[in-house]
Amino acid sequence: MRTATLGPVGRAEALARMAEGELDVLVVGGGVVGAGTALDAATRGLTTGLVEARDWASGTSSRSSKLIHGGLRYLEMLDFSLVREALKERGLLLERLAPHLVRPVPFLYPLRHRGWERWYAGSGVALYDGMSVSSGHGRGLPLHRHLSRRAALGVAPCLKKDALVGALQYYDAQVDDARYVLTLVRTAAAYGAAVAGRARVTGFLREGERVVGALVRDDEAGGEYEVRARQVVNATGVWTDDTQALVGERGRFHVRASKGVHLLVPKDRIHSATGLILRTEKSVLFVIPWGRHWIIGTTDTDWDLDKAHPAASSADIDYLLEHVNSVLAVPLTRDDVEGVYAGLRPLLAGESDATSKLSREHTVAHPVPGLVVVAGGKYTTYRVMAKDAVDAAVHGLAGGPPGSTWGRVADCVTEETPLVGAEGYRALWNARARTAARTGLHVARVEHLLGRYGSLAEEVLELVAADPALGRPLTGADDYLRAEVVYACSHEGARHLDDVLTRRTRISIETFDRGTRCAREAAELMAPVLGWDAEQTAKEVTHYEKRVAAERESQRQPDDLTADAARLGAPDIVPL
């Protein structure tokens, strides 16, 4: 399989390809579900297009808890089918589809009550492990274990002694959510899909009641394209209702947005060898190891303001600090917080007033001929959602069951299709010391690259070989090499400084300055790849600094309304 390069030239060619003929499937929305749908369609042999209004994963799919998990709390809700499905997907991702991007992570659940709680929680975690193993894809993770208070404090000395009487430890998995989506997009492109970011659907093409394509505006170079397709899939997450409105038809269901806020603090602020999961009055709170940091989250509150830039308020930050400090021997303060991010969960609207009780199940509908809508669900089960969406599209293509008349479309094969970078990853990991010696990089740098790119790390190393200066770390963000900034533009579709510092890397949430120290250097590395002059380079830096300032101001506001108004003080680099 060839490796797809998402550079500036490739983007223009993809838009031209989409406009020159009729596609089998056009997918609208470049989050995890849309990207997964494009990969599913392309690997069935369908001619496929994928468009995203902004950057890949710029919405919900870059702002999750970064967990790949079955969802222990859904067991308590007796949603066994959702948990079983998610645990199977977790195993597939760890073992076969993306071992370079998805990795195990341990969690400690402190027990607060003697007797009954160990039996109750232990039964749930035992069932969780049992469902994982029975899926046939869960044997790679250690089973849970029961710990005494002394043993638990040995693993997590950060905890107050009176915060627990014992503990349970179990394993789940984690992923860099934005990087995973990008890898899905590149994999879909490698299998023949035409993909373009910053390509906004402004309307749908109709013939009678049937949807036959979409009007797509190129927000980078200008111009509008008529993209014709036999089936269009709306996979726009929290924008589902907005996209449906472009059709002029009332949707069969509605999507409600729930805001989840996360904090990042340095690793040395919480002394623990394991992540934590804590019960709150509404849901659960995670403390998740993340490289040299901890992610603390999340909140779960209704949000009906700006969807593109959900804002974290001072109240959100206080809520998270208050709950995590209830178990920490050395409490965290605002000064410990490096980064803050807020994302929106797309929940299927129901009768419940509380978003924490709305469904994480997904649904697929065919509201009008030629249009499929997929919504709801959770990150971990994106592949199942994508399969269901493409099955529905194939049904529309055939006028009957999948494969019945229209060219006998193949069944889904994504369960056996590793993402780019997976092939050869384990062999390269085993040879990392040799790679370090060959390239002159420290072995820790090679491990970092393998953990972000898998076997595609060799492409980054080729840039360093051609220009050794790219092998130096970025000033003020020394976890990342300068080569990674160049690679983000030449191979990964980054068009703006914000794309690189927020999604290709996670510098915007991993440094106390939120990436402003390295912004100028990063922009100057991007400029020759993207053809920027000095004026555009300066504009990118100024925009990024204004964005950071607006986010900081929003996080000082007392509530959602004022936080939203403050965040909107910084306009998008590409005007809407």
Coordinates of C-alpha atoms in Angstrom, one line a residue:
M1 CA 0.0 0.0 0.0
R2 CA 1.4 3.4 -0.9
T3 CA 1.6 6.1 1.7
A4 CA -0.7 9.1 1.1
T5 CA 0.8 12.5 1.4
L6 CA -1.7 15.3 2.4
G7 CA 0.3 18.2 1.1
P8 CA -1.0 21.5 -0.5
V9 CA -0.8 20.0 -4.1
G10 CA -2.5 16.8 -3.0
R11 CA -5.4 18.8 -1.5
A12 CA -6.0 20.7 -4.8
E13 CA -5.9 17.5 -6.8
A14 CA -8.4 15.9 -4.4
L15 CA -10.9 18.7 -4.9
A16 CA -10.5 18.5 -8.7
R17 CA -11.0 14.7 -8.6
M18 CA -14.2 15.1 -6.6
A19 CA -15.6 17.6 -9.0
E20 CA -14.8 15.9 -12.3
G21 CA -17.0 12.8 -12.0
E22 CA -19.7 11.2 -9.9
L23 CA -18.6 9.6 -6.6
D24 CA -20.2 6.6 -5.1
V25 CA -20.0 8.1 -1.6
L26 CA -19.3 11.6 -0.4
V27 CA -18.7 11.9 3.3
V28 CA -19.2 15.3 5.0
G29 CA -17.3 15.7 8.3
G30 CA -13.6 15.1 9.0
G31 CA -13.9 13.8 12.6
V32 CA -13.3 10.2 13.7
V33 CA -16.7 9.0 12.4
G34 CA -16.4 10.7 9.0
A35 CA -12.8 9.6 8.5
G36 CA -13.7 6.1 9.5
T37 CA -16.6 6.1 7.1
A38 CA -14.4 7.3 4.2
L39 CA -11.9 4.5 5.0
D40 CA -14.7 1.9 5.2
A41 CA -16.2 3.0 1.8
A42 CA -12.8 3.2 0.1
T43 CA -11.8 -0.3 1.2
R44 CA -15.0 -1.7 -0.2
G45 CA -14.0 -0.5 -3.6
L46 CA -16.3 2.5 -3.7
T47 CA -15.1 5.8 -5.2
T48 CA -15.1 8.0 -2.1
G49 CA -14.7 11.7 -1.2
L50 CA -14.3 13.2 2.2
V51 CA -14.6 16.9 3.0
E52 CA -14.2 18.8 6.2
A53 CA -15.1 22.5 6.8
R54 CA -12.1 23.2 9.0
D55 CA -9.0 21.1 9.9
W56 CA -9.2 17.4 10.4
A57 CA -10.5 16.5 13.9
S58 CA -10.9 20.2 14.8
G59 CA -14.2 19.6 16.6
T60 CA -15.0 16.9 19.1
S61 CA -12.5 14.4 17.8
S62 CA -9.4 16.3 19.1
R63 CA -11.0 17.3 22.5
S64 CA -11.9 14.0 24.1
S65 CA -10.5 12.3 27.2
K66 CA -8.2 10.5 24.8
L67 CA -9.4 7.1 26.1
I68 CA -10.2 4.0 24.2
H69 CA -12.4 2.2 26.6
G70 CA -15.5 0.1 27.1
G71 CA -16.9 2.6 29.7
L72 CA -17.2 1.1 33.1
R73 CA -20.0 3.5 34.1
Y74 CA -22.2 2.1 31.3
L75 CA -22.1 -1.3 33.0
E76 CA -23.7 0.3 36.0
M77 CA -26.4 1.6 33.6
L78 CA -26.8 -2.0 32.5
D79 CA -25.8 -1.1 28.9
F80 CA -24.1 -4.4 28.3
S81 CA -24.2 -4.3 24.5
L82 CA -22.5 -0.9 24.3
V83 CA -19.7 -2.0 26.7
R84 CA -19.2 -5.4 24.9
E85 CA -19.0 -3.6 21.5
A86 CA -16.6 -1.0 22.8
L87 CA -14.3 -3.6 24.5
K88 CA -14.1 -5.6 21.2
E89 CA -13.1 -2.4 19.4
R90 CA -10.5 -1.5 22.1
G91 CA -8.9 -4.9 21.6
L92 CA -8.8 -4.6 17.8
L93 CA -7.2 -1.2 18.0
L94 CA -4.5 -2.3 20.5
E95 CA -3.7 -5.6 18.8
R96 CA -4.2 -5.1 15.1
L97 CA -5.5 -1.8 13.7
A98 CA -3.3 0.8 15.4
P99 CA -0.8 -0.7 17.9
H100 CA 1.5 2.3 17.2
L101 CA -1.1 4.8 18.4
V102 CA -3.2 3.0 21.0
R103 CA -1.5 1.8 24.2
P104 CA -2.6 0.3 27.6
V105 CA -3.0 2.6 30.6
P106 CA -3.6 1.5 34.2
F107 CA -6.3 3.0 36.5
L108 CA -6.8 2.9 40.2
Y109 CA -10.3 3.1 41.6
P110 CA -10.1 4.0 45.4
L111 CA -12.7 2.3 47.6
R112 CA -14.3 4.5 50.2
H113 CA -16.4 1.9 52.0
R114 CA -15.5 -1.4 53.6
G115 CA -17.2 -4.6 52.6
W116 CA -20.0 -4.0 50.1
E117 CA -18.1 -1.5 47.8
R118 CA -15.2 -3.9 47.2
W119 CA -17.8 -6.6 46.3
Y120 CA -19.9 -4.3 44.2
A121 CA -17.1 -2.5 42.3
G122 CA -15.0 -5.7 42.0
S123 CA -17.9 -7.6 40.4
G124 CA -18.2 -4.8 37.8
V125 CA -14.5 -4.8 37.0
A126 CA -14.4 -8.6 36.8
L127 CA -17.4 -8.5 34.4
Y128 CA -15.5 -5.8 32.4
D129 CA -12.4 -8.0 32.1
G130 CA -14.5 -11.1 31.3
M131 CA -16.4 -9.3 28.5
S132 CA -13.1 -8.1 27.1
V133 CA -11.5 -11.6 27.0
S134 CA -14.7 -13.1 25.6
S135 CA -14.6 -10.7 22.7
G136 CA -11.5 -12.5 21.5
H137 CA -9.4 -9.3 21.4
G138 CA -8.7 -8.6 25.1
R139 CA -5.9 -10.9 26.0
G140 CA -3.2 -8.3 25.7
L141 CA -4.2 -6.3 28.8
P142 CA -3.5 -7.4 32.4
L143 CA -6.5 -8.4 34.4
H144 CA -7.7 -6.3 37.3
R145 CA -6.4 -6.8 40.8
H146 CA -7.5 -6.0 44.3
L147 CA -5.3 -3.8 46.5
S148 CA -5.2 -3.1 50.2
R149 CA -4.9 0.5 51.3
R150 CA -1.1 0.1 51.9
A151 CA -0.6 -1.4 48.5
A152 CA -2.7 1.3 46.8
L153 CA -0.7 4.0 48.5
G154 CA 2.4 2.3 47.3
V155 CA 1.2 2.6 43.7
A156 CA -0.3 6.1 44.2
P157 CA 1.4 7.9 47.0
C158 CA -0.4 11.1 46.0
L159 CA -3.6 9.9 47.6
K160 CA -4.8 11.0 51.1
K161 CA -4.6 8.1 53.5
D162 CA -8.2 8.8 54.6
A163 CA -9.4 8.9 51.0
L164 CA -9.6 5.2 50.6
V165 CA -9.8 1.9 52.5
G166 CA -8.5 -0.1 49.6
A167 CA -8.6 0.0 45.8
L168 CA -9.1 -1.8 42.5
Q169 CA -6.6 -1.5 39.6
Y170 CA -7.7 -2.3 36.0
Y171 CA -6.5 -1.4 32.5
D172 CA -8.0 0.5 29.6
A173 CA -6.3 2.2 26.7
Q174 CA -5.5 5.7 25.4
V175 CA -4.8 7.5 22.1
D176 CA -3.9 10.9 20.8
D177 CA -7.3 11.5 19.4
A178 CA -6.4 14.1 16.8
R179 CA -3.5 12.1 15.5
Y180 CA -5.6 9.0 15.2
V181 CA -8.1 10.8 13.0
L182 CA -5.4 12.2 10.8
T183 CA -4.0 8.7 10.4
L184 CA -7.5 7.4 9.5
V185 CA -7.7 10.2 6.8
R186 CA -4.3 9.3 5.4
T187 CA -5.2 5.6 5.4
A188 CA -8.5 6.4 3.5
A189 CA -6.5 8.4 1.0
A190 CA -3.9 5.6 0.6
Y191 CA -6.8 3.3 -0.4
G192 CA -8.0 5.9 -3.0
A193 CA -10.3 8.3 -1.3
A194 CA -10.1 11.9 -2.3
V195 CA -9.8 14.0 0.9
A196 CA -9.8 17.8 1.4
G197 CA -9.9 19.8 4.6
R198 CA -11.0 23.5 4.8
A199 CA -13.6 22.5 2.2
R200 CA -17.0 23.5 3.5
V201 CA -20.4 22.1 2.3
T202 CA -22.7 25.1 1.7
G203 CA -25.6 23.3 0.3
F204 CA -26.8 20.0 -1.2
L205 CA -27.6 19.2 -4.9
R206 CA -31.1 17.9 -5.4
E207 CA -32.9 16.1 -8.2
G208 CA -36.5 16.1 -7.1
E209 CA -36.5 14.8 -3.5
R210 CA -33.2 13.0 -4.0
V211 CA -29.8 14.3 -2.8
V212 CA -27.3 13.9 -5.6
G213 CA -24.2 15.7 -4.2
A214 CA -23.1 18.8 -2.4
L215 CA -21.8 22.3 -3.1
V216 CA -18.3 22.6 -1.6
R217 CA -16.5 25.9 -1.0
D218 CA -12.8 25.9 -0.9
D219 CA -12.1 28.1 2.1
E220 CA -8.4 28.3 1.4
A221 CA -8.0 29.0 -2.3
G222 CA -11.5 30.2 -3.0
G223 CA -14.0 28.9 -5.5
E224 CA -16.9 26.5 -5.2
Y225 CA -17.3 23.0 -6.6
E226 CA -20.3 20.8 -7.4
V227 CA -19.4 17.4 -6.1
R228 CA -21.9 14.8 -7.4
A229 CA -22.3 11.5 -5.5
R230 CA -24.8 8.6 -5.5
Q231 CA -24.9 8.7 -1.7
V232 CA -23.9 11.5 0.7
V233 CA -23.1 10.7 4.3
N234 CA -23.7 13.4 7.0
A235 CA -21.1 12.6 9.7
T236 CA -20.8 16.1 11.2
G237 CA -21.3 15.2 14.9
V238 CA -22.6 18.1 17.0
W239 CA -23.3 20.0 13.7
T240 CA -25.6 17.2 12.5
D241 CA -28.8 19.3 12.9
D242 CA -27.1 22.3 11.1
T243 CA -26.1 20.1 8.2
Q244 CA -29.5 18.6 8.0
A245 CA -31.0 22.1 7.8
L246 CA -29.1 22.6 4.5
V247 CA -31.2 19.9 3.0
G248 CA -34.4 21.7 4.0
E249 CA -35.8 18.5 5.6
R250 CA -36.7 18.0 9.2
G251 CA -34.4 15.4 10.7
R252 CA -35.6 12.2 12.3
F253 CA -33.6 12.8 15.4
H254 CA -31.7 15.6 17.1
V255 CA -28.2 15.8 18.5
R256 CA -27.6 17.6 21.8
A257 CA -24.2 18.9 22.8
S258 CA -22.6 18.2 26.2
K259 CA -19.5 20.1 27.2
G260 CA -16.6 18.2 28.6
V261 CA -13.6 20.2 30.1
H262 CA -10.2 18.8 30.8
L263 CA -7.1 20.2 32.5
L264 CA -3.4 19.3 32.0
V265 CA -0.9 19.5 34.9
P266 CA 2.8 18.5 34.9
K267 CA 3.6 14.9 35.8
D268 CA 5.5 15.9 39.0
R269 CA 2.4 17.5 40.5
I270 CA 0.7 14.1 41.1
H271 CA 3.0 11.4 42.5
S272 CA 1.5 8.2 41.0
A273 CA 2.5 5.3 38.9
T274 CA -1.1 4.8 37.7
G275 CA -4.1 6.8 36.5
L276 CA -7.1 7.3 38.7
I277 CA -10.8 7.0 38.3
L278 CA -13.0 8.8 40.9
R279 CA -16.7 8.7 41.3
T280 CA -18.5 12.1 41.3
E281 CA -22.1 13.1 42.1
K282 CA -22.9 13.2 38.3
S283 CA -20.5 10.8 36.6
V284 CA -16.8 9.9 37.0
L285 CA -13.5 11.9 37.0
F286 CA -10.4 10.6 35.3
V287 CA -6.7 11.4 36.1
I288 CA -4.9 10.1 33.0
P289 CA -1.2 9.8 32.5
W290 CA -0.2 11.7 29.3
G291 CA 3.6 11.7 28.6
R292 CA 5.1 14.3 31.0
H293 CA 1.6 15.4 32.1
W294 CA -1.7 14.4 33.6
I295 CA -5.1 15.0 32.0
I296 CA -7.8 15.6 34.5
G297 CA -11.4 15.4 33.3
T298 CA -14.2 15.7 32.7
T299 CA -17.3 17.8 33.2
D300 CA -20.6 17.0 31.6
T301 CA -22.9 20.0 31.1
D302 CA -25.4 21.1 28.5
W303 CA -24.0 23.5 25.8
D304 CA -26.0 25.5 23.3
L305 CA -23.5 28.3 22.4
D306 CA -20.7 28.4 19.8
K307 CA -20.0 24.9 18.6
A308 CA -16.7 25.6 16.9
H309 CA -14.9 27.0 20.0
P310 CA -16.6 25.6 23.2
A311 CA -15.2 27.6 26.1
A312 CA -14.1 26.4 29.6
S313 CA -15.2 28.8 32.3
S314 CA -13.7 29.5 35.7
A315 CA -16.5 27.4 37.2
D316 CA -15.5 24.4 35.1
I317 CA -11.9 24.6 36.2
D318 CA -12.9 25.0 39.9
Y319 CA -15.1 22.0 39.6
L320 CA -12.3 19.8 38.4
L321 CA -9.8 21.0 40.9
E322 CA -12.2 20.6 43.8
H323 CA -13.0 17.0 42.9
V324 CA -9.5 15.9 42.3
N325 CA -8.3 17.7 45.4
S326 CA -10.8 15.7 47.5
V327 CA -8.4 12.7 47.2
L328 CA -5.0 14.3 46.8
A329 CA -2.6 14.7 49.7
V330 CA -1.0 17.8 48.1
P331 CA -3.8 19.8 46.4
L332 CA -3.5 21.3 43.0
T333 CA -4.0 25.1 42.4
R334 CA -4.7 27.2 39.4
D335 CA -0.9 27.8 39.1
D336 CA -0.4 24.1 38.4
V337 CA -2.6 24.1 35.3
E338 CA -0.6 24.1 32.1
G339 CA -3.5 23.6 29.6
V340 CA -7.3 23.6 29.4
Y341 CA -9.5 22.3 26.6
A342 CA -13.2 21.9 26.1
G343 CA -15.0 19.6 23.7
L344 CA -18.6 18.7 22.9
R345 CA -20.1 15.2 22.9
P346 CA -22.7 14.6 20.3
L347 CA -25.6 13.0 22.3
L348 CA -28.8 11.7 20.8
A349 CA -31.5 13.9 22.3
G350 CA -33.9 12.1 24.6
E351 CA -36.2 12.6 27.5
S352 CA -33.6 13.2 30.2
D353 CA -32.8 16.7 31.2
A354 CA -29.2 15.7 32.3
T355 CA -26.7 15.2 29.5
S356 CA -24.9 12.7 31.6
K357 CA -27.9 10.4 31.2
L358 CA -28.4 10.8 27.4
S359 CA -27.5 7.9 25.1
R360 CA -24.0 7.2 23.9
E361 CA -25.5 4.7 21.4
H362 CA -25.4 5.7 17.7
T363 CA -28.1 5.8 15.1
V364 CA -28.1 5.8 11.3
A365 CA -31.0 7.1 9.2
H366 CA -31.9 7.7 5.5
P367 CA -34.1 10.8 5.9
V368 CA -34.3 11.4 2.2
P369 CA -33.1 9.4 -0.8
G370 CA -29.4 9.8 -1.4
L371 CA -28.6 11.0 2.1
V372 CA -27.4 9.0 5.1
V373 CA -27.1 10.5 8.6
V374 CA -25.0 8.9 11.3
A375 CA -24.9 10.4 14.8
G376 CA -24.3 9.8 18.5
G377 CA -21.9 7.1 19.7
K378 CA -18.5 7.3 21.3
Y379 CA -15.0 7.6 20.0
T380 CA -14.0 4.0 20.7
T381 CA -16.9 2.6 18.6
Y382 CA -16.3 4.9 15.5
R383 CA -15.5 1.9 13.3
V384 CA -18.9 0.2 14.0
M385 CA -20.6 3.5 13.3
A386 CA -18.7 3.9 10.0
K387 CA -19.7 0.3 9.0
D388 CA -23.3 1.0 9.7
A389 CA -23.3 4.2 7.8
V390 CA -21.6 2.6 4.7
D391 CA -24.0 -0.3 4.9
A392 CA -26.9 2.2 4.7
A393 CA -25.2 4.0 1.8
V394 CA -24.8 0.6 0.0
H395 CA -28.4 -0.1 0.6
G396 CA -29.2 3.2 -1.1
L397 CA -26.9 2.5 -4.0
A398 CA -28.4 -0.9 -4.6
G399 CA -32.1 -0.1 -3.8
G400 CA -31.9 -3.2 -1.6
P401 CA -29.7 -5.2 0.8
P402 CA -25.9 -4.6 0.6
G403 CA -24.5 -6.3 -2.5
S404 CA -27.9 -7.2 -4.0
T405 CA -27.8 -5.4 -7.4
W406 CA -25.4 -2.5 -7.5
G407 CA -22.1 -4.2 -8.5
R408 CA -22.2 -6.5 -5.5
V409 CA -20.4 -4.2 -3.1
A410 CA -18.1 -5.9 -0.8
D411 CA -18.7 -6.3 2.9
C412 CA -16.8 -4.2 5.5
V413 CA -13.1 -5.1 5.8
T414 CA -11.9 -2.5 8.3
E415 CA -11.7 -5.1 11.1
E416 CA -8.7 -6.5 9.2
T417 CA -7.3 -3.2 7.8
P418 CA -4.4 -1.8 9.8
L419 CA -3.9 2.0 9.6
V420 CA -0.8 3.5 7.9
G421 CA 2.2 3.3 10.3
A422 CA 1.0 0.0 11.9
E423 CA 2.8 -2.3 9.5
G424 CA 6.3 -3.0 10.7
Y425 CA 5.8 -0.9 13.9
R426 CA 6.8 -3.6 16.4
A427 CA 9.9 -4.5 14.4
L428 CA 11.0 -0.9 14.3
W429 CA 10.3 -0.6 18.0
N430 CA 12.5 -3.5 18.7
A431 CA 15.2 -1.9 16.5
R432 CA 14.9 1.6 18.1
A433 CA 18.4 1.5 19.6
R434 CA 19.9 0.8 16.2
T435 CA 17.8 3.5 14.6
A436 CA 19.1 6.0 17.3
A437 CA 22.7 5.0 16.5
R438 CA 22.1 5.4 12.7
T439 CA 20.4 8.8 13.0
G440 CA 22.3 10.3 15.8
L441 CA 19.1 11.0 17.8
H442 CA 18.7 9.9 21.4
V443 CA 16.7 6.7 21.7
A444 CA 14.0 8.6 23.6
R445 CA 13.5 10.8 20.5
V446 CA 13.2 7.7 18.3
E447 CA 10.6 6.2 20.8
H448 CA 8.7 9.5 20.7
L449 CA 8.6 9.4 16.9
L450 CA 7.5 5.7 16.7
G451 CA 4.8 6.4 19.2
R452 CA 3.4 9.2 17.1
Y453 CA 4.0 7.9 13.5
G454 CA 4.7 4.2 13.8
S455 CA 6.6 3.0 10.7
L456 CA 6.0 6.4 9.1
A457 CA 8.6 7.8 11.5
E458 CA 11.1 6.9 8.8
E459 CA 9.6 9.7 6.6
V460 CA 10.3 12.2 9.5
L461 CA 13.8 10.8 9.9
E462 CA 14.4 11.4 6.1
L463 CA 13.7 15.1 6.6
V464 CA 16.3 15.2 9.4
A465 CA 18.8 13.3 7.2
A466 CA 18.3 16.0 4.5
D467 CA 18.6 18.9 7.0
P468 CA 20.2 18.0 10.3
A469 CA 18.9 21.3 11.8
L470 CA 15.4 19.8 11.7
G471 CA 16.7 17.2 14.3
R472 CA 16.8 19.9 17.0
P473 CA 13.8 20.3 19.4
L474 CA 11.5 23.3 19.1
T475 CA 12.4 26.1 21.4
G476 CA 10.0 26.1 24.3
A477 CA 8.4 22.8 23.3
D478 CA 11.3 20.4 23.4
D479 CA 9.2 17.2 23.3
Y480 CA 8.9 17.9 19.6
L481 CA 11.5 18.0 16.8
R482 CA 11.5 20.9 14.3
A483 CA 11.1 18.2 11.6
E484 CA 7.6 17.3 12.9
V485 CA 6.4 20.8 12.1
V486 CA 7.7 20.5 8.5
Y487 CA 6.2 17.0 8.2
A488 CA 2.9 18.3 9.4
C489 CA 2.6 20.6 6.4
S490 CA 4.2 18.4 3.8
H491 CA 2.6 15.1 4.7
E492 CA -0.3 15.7 7.1
G493 CA -2.4 18.4 5.6
A494 CA -1.6 21.2 8.1
R495 CA -2.5 24.6 6.6
H496 CA -2.1 26.9 9.5
L497 CA -0.1 27.4 12.7
D498 CA -3.1 26.6 14.8
D499 CA -3.3 23.2 13.1
V500 CA 0.3 22.3 14.0
L501 CA 0.4 23.6 17.6
T502 CA -3.1 22.3 18.5
R503 CA -3.6 19.1 16.6
R504 CA -0.5 17.8 14.8
T505 CA 1.3 18.3 18.1
R506 CA -0.4 19.1 21.4
I507 CA 1.9 22.0 22.3
S508 CA -1.1 24.3 22.9
I509 CA -2.2 22.3 26.0
E510 CA 1.2 20.9 27.1
T511 CA 3.1 24.1 27.9
F512 CA 2.4 26.8 30.4
D513 CA 2.7 29.4 27.7
R514 CA 0.2 27.5 25.5
G515 CA 2.7 27.4 22.6
T516 CA 3.3 31.2 22.3
R517 CA 7.1 30.8 22.8
C518 CA 7.6 28.5 19.9
A519 CA 4.9 30.0 17.6
R520 CA 7.3 32.2 15.6
E521 CA 9.8 29.4 15.1
A522 CA 7.1 27.0 14.0
A523 CA 5.6 29.5 11.6
E524 CA 9.0 30.1 10.0
L525 CA 9.4 26.4 9.5
M526 CA 6.0 26.1 7.9
A527 CA 6.4 29.1 5.6
P528 CA 8.5 27.5 2.8
V529 CA 6.4 24.4 2.7
L530 CA 3.1 26.3 2.4
G531 CA 4.5 29.2 0.3
W532 CA 3.9 31.9 2.9
D533 CA 5.5 35.3 2.6
A534 CA 6.7 37.3 5.6
E535 CA 3.3 39.0 5.9
Q536 CA 1.4 35.7 6.1
T537 CA 3.9 34.3 8.5
A538 CA 3.4 37.2 10.9
K539 CA -0.4 37.0 10.5
E540 CA -0.3 33.4 11.6
V541 CA 1.7 34.1 14.7
T542 CA -0.5 37.1 15.6
H543 CA -3.7 35.1 15.1
Y544 CA -2.4 32.3 17.3
E545 CA -1.4 34.7 20.1
K546 CA -4.8 36.3 20.0
R547 CA -6.4 32.8 20.2
V548 CA -4.4 31.9 23.3
A549 CA -5.2 35.3 24.9
A550 CA -9.0 34.8 24.2
E551 CA -8.9 31.3 25.7
R552 CA -7.1 32.5 28.8
E553 CA -9.7 35.3 29.2
S554 CA -12.6 32.9 28.8
Q555 CA -11.1 30.7 31.5
R556 CA -11.3 33.7 33.9
Q557 CA -15.1 34.1 33.3
P558 CA -17.6 32.9 35.8
D559 CA -20.0 31.1 33.5
D560 CA -20.6 29.7 30.0
L561 CA -22.2 32.9 28.5
T562 CA -19.3 35.2 29.5
A563 CA -16.7 32.5 28.7
D564 CA -18.2 32.1 25.2
A565 CA -18.2 35.8 24.6
A566 CA -14.6 36.1 25.6
R567 CA -13.4 33.1 23.4
L568 CA -15.2 34.6 20.4
G569 CA -13.0 37.7 20.8
A570 CA -10.4 35.9 18.6
P571 CA -11.6 35.3 15.0
D572 CA -10.7 32.3 12.9
I573 CA -7.7 32.5 10.7
V574 CA -9.9 31.5 7.8
P575 CA -13.0 33.7 7.8
L576 CA -16.3 31.9 7.7

